[in-house]
Amino acid sequence: MTSALEAAAALRTSGQAEEARILLLQLLDGDHHNAELYYQLAWTHDVLGLEREAVSYYEQSLALGLPDEEQRAGAMLGLGSTYRTLGEYPASQAMLEQGIREFPLRAEFKAFLAMTLHNLGAHAEAMELLLQLLADTSADPGIQSYSKAISFYADKLEERWD
């Protein structure tokens, strides 16, 4: 099965996502207990713009327990992002916050959570998260030279010093 999953991933990566989807669905007919298969199906559906269909595959991959940390993080991020694109903002927030708790060193969860917070109307919180992320992770020399100031102001955007 692993070589078939690798072939499907290669198809998706090379721009043949529909062919990958067909292959993965064929594999699913014989195996409903493979978390990685569900993850690959979710990812492929996302690539094809079939977000609503991707959700159940992401959920199933996580429920079955992806053994690989990279895949679990990818499934959680993918599901959180997909919930957001479908307007399911509270579910998106919950999934992305879970991702931050489980993978605190993975900055991508904070970036996607900031988008969700924006959608929820929590603009100040979203900006704070993004500014802190920028200050903490940017390799840009200008950002690094002002990283302390950016961090300081990240949660003080509405304050004025008269």
Coordinates of C-alpha atoms in Angstrom, one line a residue:
M1 CA 0.0 0.0 0.0
T2 CA 2.9 2.4 0.8
S3 CA 4.1 2.4 -2.8
A4 CA 0.6 3.1 -4.1
L5 CA 0.3 6.0 -1.6
E6 CA 3.6 7.3 -2.7
A7 CA 2.5 7.1 -6.3
A8 CA -0.7 9.0 -5.6
A9 CA 1.3 11.7 -3.7
A10 CA 3.6 12.0 -6.7
L11 CA 0.7 12.3 -9.0
R12 CA -0.8 15.1 -6.9
T13 CA 2.6 16.9 -6.6
S14 CA 3.1 16.7 -10.4
G15 CA -0.3 18.4 -11.1
Q16 CA -2.3 15.3 -11.7
A17 CA -4.5 15.6 -8.6
E18 CA -7.6 14.1 -10.2
E19 CA -5.6 11.0 -11.2
A20 CA -4.3 10.8 -7.6
R21 CA -7.9 11.1 -6.2
I22 CA -9.0 8.2 -8.4
L23 CA -6.2 6.0 -7.3
L24 CA -6.7 6.9 -3.6
L25 CA -10.4 6.2 -3.8
Q26 CA -9.6 2.8 -5.4
L27 CA -7.3 2.0 -2.5
L28 CA -10.0 3.1 0.0
D29 CA -12.3 0.4 -1.4
G30 CA -9.9 -2.2 0.2
D31 CA -8.8 -0.5 3.3
H32 CA -11.0 1.7 5.6
H33 CA -8.5 1.6 8.5
N34 CA -5.5 3.4 7.1
A35 CA -5.0 6.8 8.6
E36 CA -2.4 7.8 6.0
L37 CA -4.8 6.9 3.1
Y38 CA -7.4 9.2 4.6
Y39 CA -4.9 12.0 5.0
Q40 CA -3.7 11.7 1.4
L41 CA -7.4 11.7 0.3
A42 CA -8.0 14.9 2.3
W43 CA -5.0 16.6 1.0
T44 CA -5.9 15.7 -2.6
H45 CA -9.4 16.9 -2.2
D46 CA -8.1 20.2 -0.9
V47 CA -5.8 20.6 -3.9
L48 CA -8.8 20.0 -6.2
G49 CA -10.8 22.7 -4.4
L50 CA -13.2 20.1 -2.9
E51 CA -12.9 21.4 0.6
R52 CA -16.3 20.1 1.9
E53 CA -15.3 16.6 0.9
A54 CA -11.8 16.9 2.4
V55 CA -13.2 17.5 5.9
S56 CA -14.4 14.0 6.5
Y57 CA -11.2 12.5 5.2
Y58 CA -9.1 14.8 7.5
E59 CA -11.3 14.0 10.5
Q60 CA -11.1 10.2 9.8
S61 CA -7.3 10.4 9.4
L62 CA -7.0 12.0 12.8
A63 CA -9.6 9.7 14.4
L64 CA -7.6 6.7 13.2
G65 CA -4.4 8.1 14.6
L66 CA -1.7 9.2 12.2
P67 CA 1.5 7.7 13.6
D68 CA 3.8 10.2 11.9
E69 CA 4.1 13.6 13.6
E70 CA 4.6 15.4 10.3
Q71 CA 1.4 13.9 8.9
R72 CA -0.6 14.6 12.1
A73 CA 0.5 18.2 12.0
G74 CA -0.4 18.4 8.3
A75 CA -3.8 16.9 8.9
M76 CA -4.6 19.2 11.8
L77 CA -3.4 22.3 9.9
G78 CA -5.3 21.2 6.8
L79 CA -8.5 20.6 8.7
G80 CA -8.2 23.9 10.6
S81 CA -7.6 25.8 7.4
T82 CA -10.4 23.9 5.5
Y83 CA -12.9 24.7 8.3
R84 CA -11.9 28.4 7.9
T85 CA -12.5 28.4 4.2
L86 CA -15.9 26.8 4.7
G87 CA -16.8 29.5 7.2
E88 CA -16.7 27.1 10.2
Y89 CA -14.7 29.6 12.2
P90 CA -15.1 28.2 15.8
A91 CA -14.2 24.7 14.6
S92 CA -11.2 26.2 12.8
Q93 CA -10.1 28.1 15.9
A94 CA -10.4 25.0 18.1
M95 CA -8.4 22.8 15.7
L96 CA -5.6 25.4 15.1
E97 CA -5.3 26.1 18.9
Q98 CA -5.0 22.3 19.4
G99 CA -2.3 22.3 16.8
I100 CA -0.4 25.1 18.7
R101 CA -0.7 23.1 21.9
E102 CA 0.6 19.9 20.3
F103 CA 3.2 21.5 18.1
P104 CA 4.3 24.8 19.8
L105 CA 7.3 25.2 17.6
R106 CA 5.4 25.0 14.3
A107 CA 4.7 28.7 13.4
E108 CA 2.3 27.9 10.6
F109 CA -0.5 27.1 13.1
K110 CA -0.2 30.7 14.5
A111 CA -0.4 32.2 11.0
F112 CA -3.5 30.2 10.1
L113 CA -5.1 31.0 13.5
A114 CA -4.5 34.7 12.8
M115 CA -6.6 34.4 9.6
T116 CA -9.4 32.6 11.6
L117 CA -9.3 35.2 14.3
H118 CA -9.6 37.9 11.7
N119 CA -12.7 36.1 10.3
L120 CA -14.1 36.0 13.8
G121 CA -13.7 39.7 14.2
A122 CA -10.8 39.4 16.7
H123 CA -8.7 41.8 14.7
A124 CA -6.4 43.0 17.5
E125 CA -5.7 39.4 18.6
A126 CA -5.0 38.4 15.0
M127 CA -2.6 41.3 14.5
E128 CA -0.9 40.6 17.8
L129 CA -0.3 37.0 16.8
L130 CA 1.0 37.9 13.4
L131 CA 3.3 40.7 14.7
Q132 CA 4.8 38.4 17.4
L133 CA 5.2 35.7 14.8
L134 CA 7.0 38.1 12.5
A135 CA 9.3 39.4 15.2
D136 CA 10.1 35.8 16.3
T137 CA 10.6 34.2 12.9
S138 CA 11.7 36.7 10.3
A139 CA 15.2 36.5 9.0
D140 CA 14.8 40.0 7.4
P141 CA 17.6 42.3 8.8
G142 CA 15.2 45.2 9.2
I143 CA 12.6 43.2 11.1
Q144 CA 15.3 41.7 13.3
S145 CA 16.7 45.1 14.2
Y146 CA 13.2 46.2 15.3
S147 CA 12.0 42.8 16.7
K148 CA 11.9 44.1 20.3
A149 CA 9.8 47.1 19.4
I150 CA 7.5 45.0 17.2
S151 CA 7.1 42.5 20.1
F152 CA 6.5 45.3 22.6
Y153 CA 3.8 47.0 20.4
A154 CA 2.1 43.7 19.3
D155 CA -0.5 43.8 22.1
K156 CA -0.6 47.6 22.3
L157 CA -1.9 48.6 18.9
E158 CA -4.8 50.7 20.3
E159 CA -2.7 52.5 22.9
R160 CA -1.6 56.1 22.4
W161 CA 1.3 57.8 24.1
D162 CA 0.3 61.4 24.3

